[in-house]
Amino acid sequence: MGKSDLHTHTKESDGALSAEQLIERAKKKGLKAISITDHDTINGYKKARPAANEAGIELIPGIEITALWNKREVHILAYLFDTENPKLLALLKRQRLARIKRMRDIVEVLRGQGLDISLDEVRAESGTGSPGRPHAASVLISKGYVASVAEAFIRYLSSEKLKGIRTDYATVEEVVKIVKEAHGVLSLAHPGPLYSQKEINTLLEFGIDGIECIHPSHNFNLQRSFTKMAESRHLLITGGSDFHGKRKSEYDPYFGIVTLGDKHLASMKRLAQRRKTEQKS
């Protein structure tokens, strides 16, 4: 039985490793397939393709899209889509601009609290990747305002602390529509720590295809509960380690351990192929 990790990040969003380094790490861990699900960008996926081919690892097109619902951010994992689809590429461009605008507003809020931080510093931290709150946290750590990413989020960067900032991300409805038109499949990312059962039910009603049942934030009972829910509703079951790289995430020790089985990946592929066939007919 092969092992797949369908939730990883690189330097192209908020990970610590390059796409090539991530593939090298995946090979050492004995992974059969991997998906790079950077936030609102597929640059990591594109950079990883040559290395994945050389390593003999199946690289699944993936992305973690930030969407808006009920004045909240929702993370939706998308897989197996056409990476050249014009509408999807336009969505990702829009998302990147929204991220930059949001970060500009976050920096202004932090400066208003007396912190010496600039947008240029945050963008330097993100490099070629999409700027996000972890990059702002890294700047705050380097300047001695906080000792850790966790402290940065608790004191300055949590959604509650930044709730007054307007966000221009696409809605859940838009994301679902565009990804399906690109014959991709969608899964609700790590719902356990984020939503009530009622909220999960509502989000699934938008047409999301599956649930990320297997995730380090889900203990055994929660994983089993989500799996039963997905099976009873004939939804896809997805999973992965949410790997970011050394010192970037509490989940990193689970890389190569928290994985998805072959049958679930096969179900995802069948649905994506069916959408592709239906669009051609």
Coordinates of C-alpha atoms in Angstrom, one line a residue:
M1 CA 0.0 0.0 0.0
G2 CA 1.4 3.4 -1.0
K3 CA 1.3 6.4 1.2
S4 CA 0.2 9.8 0.1
D5 CA 0.4 13.2 1.8
L6 CA -2.0 15.6 0.3
H7 CA -1.4 18.7 2.5
T8 CA 2.1 20.3 2.4
H9 CA 3.5 23.8 2.0
T10 CA 6.7 25.3 0.5
K11 CA 8.4 28.6 0.4
E12 CA 5.9 29.7 -2.2
S13 CA 3.5 30.3 0.6
D14 CA 4.3 29.9 4.3
G15 CA 6.6 26.8 4.3
A16 CA 10.3 26.7 5.1
L17 CA 11.5 24.4 2.3
S18 CA 11.8 24.9 -1.5
A19 CA 9.6 22.7 -3.7
E20 CA 12.7 20.7 -4.6
Q21 CA 13.6 20.2 -1.0
L22 CA 10.1 19.1 -0.1
I23 CA 10.2 16.4 -2.8
E24 CA 13.6 15.2 -1.5
R25 CA 12.1 15.0 2.0
A26 CA 9.1 13.1 0.7
K27 CA 11.3 10.5 -1.1
K28 CA 13.3 9.9 2.2
K29 CA 10.0 9.4 4.0
G30 CA 8.9 6.8 1.4
L31 CA 5.9 8.7 0.1
K32 CA 4.3 7.4 -3.1
A33 CA 2.4 10.6 -3.9
I34 CA 2.3 14.1 -2.6
S35 CA 0.4 17.3 -3.2
I36 CA 1.8 20.7 -2.6
T37 CA -1.1 22.8 -1.3
D38 CA 0.4 26.2 -0.9
H39 CA -1.9 29.1 0.0
D40 CA -3.5 30.6 -3.1
T41 CA -0.7 29.7 -5.5
I42 CA 0.5 26.8 -7.6
N43 CA 4.0 28.1 -8.1
G44 CA 5.3 25.4 -5.7
Y45 CA 3.6 22.7 -7.7
K46 CA 5.1 23.9 -10.9
K47 CA 8.6 24.1 -9.5
A48 CA 8.3 20.6 -8.0
R49 CA 7.3 18.8 -11.2
P50 CA 10.9 18.0 -12.5
A51 CA 12.1 16.9 -9.1
A52 CA 9.0 14.7 -8.5
N53 CA 9.5 13.1 -11.9
E54 CA 13.1 12.3 -11.1
A55 CA 12.3 11.0 -7.7
G56 CA 9.5 8.8 -9.0
I57 CA 6.9 10.5 -6.8
E58 CA 3.4 11.2 -8.1
L59 CA 2.8 14.9 -7.8
I60 CA -0.9 15.7 -7.4
P61 CA -2.0 19.2 -8.5
G62 CA -3.2 21.0 -5.3
I63 CA -3.8 24.3 -3.6
E64 CA -5.2 25.6 -0.3
I65 CA -7.6 28.4 -1.3
T66 CA -8.7 31.0 1.2
A67 CA -12.4 31.8 0.8
L68 CA -14.9 34.0 2.6
W69 CA -18.0 32.8 4.3
N70 CA -20.1 34.5 6.9
K71 CA -17.4 37.1 7.4
R72 CA -14.9 34.4 8.1
E73 CA -12.0 32.8 6.3
V74 CA -12.5 29.2 5.2
H75 CA -9.7 27.1 3.8
I76 CA -10.6 24.8 1.0
L77 CA -8.2 22.2 -0.5
A78 CA -8.5 21.8 -4.3
Y79 CA -6.9 18.9 -6.2
L80 CA -6.5 17.4 -9.7
F81 CA -7.6 20.6 -11.5
D82 CA -6.4 21.8 -14.9
T83 CA -3.4 24.0 -13.9
E84 CA -3.8 26.0 -17.1
N85 CA -7.5 26.8 -16.7
P86 CA -7.9 30.6 -17.4
K87 CA -10.6 31.1 -14.8
L88 CA -8.7 29.4 -12.1
L89 CA -5.5 31.3 -12.9
A90 CA -7.5 34.6 -12.8
L91 CA -8.9 33.5 -9.4
L92 CA -5.4 32.9 -8.1
K93 CA -4.2 36.3 -9.3
R94 CA -7.1 37.9 -7.6
Q95 CA -6.3 36.0 -4.4
R96 CA -2.7 37.1 -4.5
L97 CA -3.7 40.8 -4.8
A98 CA -6.2 40.3 -1.9
R99 CA -3.4 38.8 0.2
I100 CA -1.1 41.8 -0.5
K101 CA -3.9 44.3 0.3
R102 CA -4.8 42.5 3.5
M103 CA -1.2 42.4 4.6
R104 CA -0.8 46.1 4.0
D105 CA -3.8 46.7 6.3
I106 CA -2.4 44.3 8.9
V107 CA 0.9 46.2 8.9
E108 CA -1.0 49.5 9.4
V109 CA -2.8 48.0 12.4
L110 CA 0.4 46.7 13.9
R111 CA 2.1 50.1 13.4
G112 CA -0.8 51.7 15.0
Q113 CA 0.0 49.6 18.1
G114 CA 3.5 51.0 18.1
L115 CA 5.3 48.1 16.4
D116 CA 8.1 48.9 14.0
I117 CA 7.2 46.8 10.9
S118 CA 6.8 47.5 7.2
L119 CA 5.1 45.8 4.3
D120 CA 8.5 45.5 2.6
E121 CA 9.9 43.6 5.5
V122 CA 6.9 41.1 5.4
R123 CA 7.3 40.7 1.6
A124 CA 11.0 40.1 2.0
E125 CA 10.2 37.4 4.5
S126 CA 7.7 35.8 2.1
G127 CA 10.2 36.0 -0.9
T128 CA 8.5 34.8 -4.1
G129 CA 5.6 33.4 -2.1
S130 CA 2.2 34.8 -1.1
P131 CA 2.5 37.1 2.0
G132 CA 0.6 35.8 5.0
R133 CA 0.4 36.2 8.7
P134 CA 3.2 33.7 9.5
H135 CA 5.5 36.0 7.6
A136 CA 4.5 39.0 9.7
A137 CA 5.0 36.8 12.7
S138 CA 8.5 36.1 11.6
V139 CA 9.3 39.8 11.3
L140 CA 7.9 40.3 14.8
I141 CA 10.1 37.5 16.2
S142 CA 13.2 38.9 14.5
K143 CA 12.6 42.3 16.1
G144 CA 12.1 40.8 19.5
Y145 CA 8.4 41.7 19.9
V146 CA 7.4 38.1 20.5
A147 CA 9.3 34.9 21.1
S148 CA 7.3 32.6 18.8
V149 CA 4.8 32.4 16.0
A150 CA 2.2 31.2 18.5
E151 CA 2.8 34.3 20.7
A152 CA 2.6 36.5 17.7
F153 CA -0.8 35.2 16.8
I154 CA -2.1 35.3 20.3
R155 CA -1.0 38.9 20.9
Y156 CA -1.4 40.5 17.5
L157 CA -2.4 38.3 14.5
S158 CA -5.4 36.2 15.4
S159 CA -8.6 36.6 13.4
E160 CA -10.2 38.1 16.5
K161 CA -7.4 40.7 16.8
L162 CA -7.8 41.6 13.1
K163 CA -11.5 41.2 12.7
G164 CA -12.0 44.9 11.6
I165 CA -9.9 44.3 8.5
R166 CA -11.8 43.8 5.3
T167 CA -10.8 40.9 3.1
D168 CA -11.3 40.6 -0.7
Y169 CA -10.9 36.9 -1.0
A170 CA -13.4 35.0 -3.3
T171 CA -16.5 33.5 -1.7
V172 CA -16.9 29.8 -1.0
E173 CA -19.5 29.7 -3.8
E174 CA -17.0 31.2 -6.3
V175 CA -14.2 28.9 -5.3
V176 CA -16.4 25.8 -5.7
K177 CA -17.7 26.8 -9.1
I178 CA -14.4 27.7 -10.6
V179 CA -12.5 24.6 -9.3
K180 CA -15.3 22.3 -10.6
E181 CA -15.2 24.0 -14.0
A182 CA -11.4 23.2 -14.0
H183 CA -12.5 19.6 -13.3
G184 CA -10.9 19.7 -9.9
V185 CA -12.2 18.3 -6.6
L186 CA -12.6 20.1 -3.3
S187 CA -12.2 19.2 0.4
L188 CA -12.9 21.2 3.5
A189 CA -9.5 21.7 5.2
H190 CA -8.9 20.6 8.9
P191 CA -12.5 21.4 10.0
G192 CA -12.1 19.9 13.5
P193 CA -10.6 22.9 15.3
L194 CA -12.5 25.5 13.3
Y195 CA -16.2 24.8 12.9
S196 CA -19.2 23.4 14.7
Q197 CA -21.1 20.5 13.2
K198 CA -23.8 22.9 12.1
E199 CA -21.2 25.1 10.3
I200 CA -19.7 22.1 8.6
N201 CA -23.1 21.0 7.4
T202 CA -23.7 24.5 5.9
L203 CA -20.3 24.6 4.2
L204 CA -20.8 21.2 2.6
E205 CA -24.0 22.4 1.2
F206 CA -22.1 24.7 -1.2
G207 CA -20.9 21.6 -3.1
I208 CA -17.6 20.9 -1.5
D209 CA -16.8 17.3 -2.4
G210 CA -15.0 16.0 0.7
I211 CA -13.7 16.5 4.1
E212 CA -10.0 16.5 5.3
C213 CA -10.7 13.7 7.8
I214 CA -7.0 12.9 8.3
H215 CA -5.1 15.8 9.8
P216 CA -2.7 16.2 12.8
S217 CA -5.3 18.4 14.6
H218 CA -7.8 15.6 14.6
N219 CA -7.4 13.0 17.3
F220 CA -8.4 9.4 16.6
N221 CA -12.0 9.9 17.7
L222 CA -12.4 13.0 15.6
Q223 CA -10.8 11.4 12.6
R224 CA -13.1 8.4 12.9
S225 CA -16.2 10.7 13.3
F226 CA -15.3 12.7 10.2
T227 CA -14.6 9.6 8.2
K228 CA -18.0 8.1 9.1
M229 CA -19.7 11.4 8.2
A230 CA -17.9 11.5 4.8
E231 CA -18.8 7.8 4.1
S232 CA -22.5 8.3 5.1
R233 CA -22.8 11.3 2.7
H234 CA -20.7 9.7 -0.1
L235 CA -18.1 12.4 0.2
L236 CA -14.4 12.2 -0.5
I237 CA -12.0 11.5 2.3
T238 CA -8.7 13.5 2.1
G239 CA -5.8 13.9 4.4
G240 CA -2.2 15.0 5.0
S241 CA 0.3 16.3 7.5
D242 CA 0.0 20.0 6.8
F243 CA 3.8 20.1 6.7
H244 CA 5.5 23.5 6.6
G245 CA 9.1 22.7 7.4
K246 CA 11.4 22.9 10.4
R247 CA 10.2 25.3 13.1
K248 CA 7.3 26.5 10.9
S249 CA 4.5 24.3 12.3
E250 CA 3.6 22.1 15.3
Y251 CA 2.5 19.5 12.7
D252 CA 5.8 19.0 11.1
P253 CA 6.8 15.8 13.0
Y254 CA 3.8 14.1 11.3
F255 CA 5.2 14.3 7.8
G256 CA 5.4 10.8 6.5
I257 CA 3.2 9.5 9.3
V258 CA -0.2 11.3 8.7
T259 CA -1.0 10.0 5.3
L260 CA -3.8 9.0 3.0
G261 CA -4.5 5.5 1.6
D262 CA -4.6 4.5 -2.0
K263 CA -8.3 3.9 -2.2
H264 CA -9.1 7.5 -1.1
L265 CA -6.8 9.0 -3.7
A266 CA -8.3 6.7 -6.3
S267 CA -11.8 8.0 -5.4
M268 CA -10.5 11.6 -5.9
K269 CA -9.1 10.7 -9.3
R270 CA -12.3 9.1 -10.5
L271 CA -14.4 12.1 -9.6
A272 CA -11.9 14.5 -11.3
Q273 CA -11.9 12.3 -14.4
R274 CA -15.6 12.2 -14.5
R275 CA -15.8 16.0 -14.4
K276 CA -13.3 16.2 -17.2
T277 CA -15.2 13.7 -19.4
E278 CA -18.5 15.4 -18.7
Q279 CA -17.1 18.8 -19.8
K280 CA -15.9 17.3 -23.1
S281 CA -19.2 15.7 -23.9

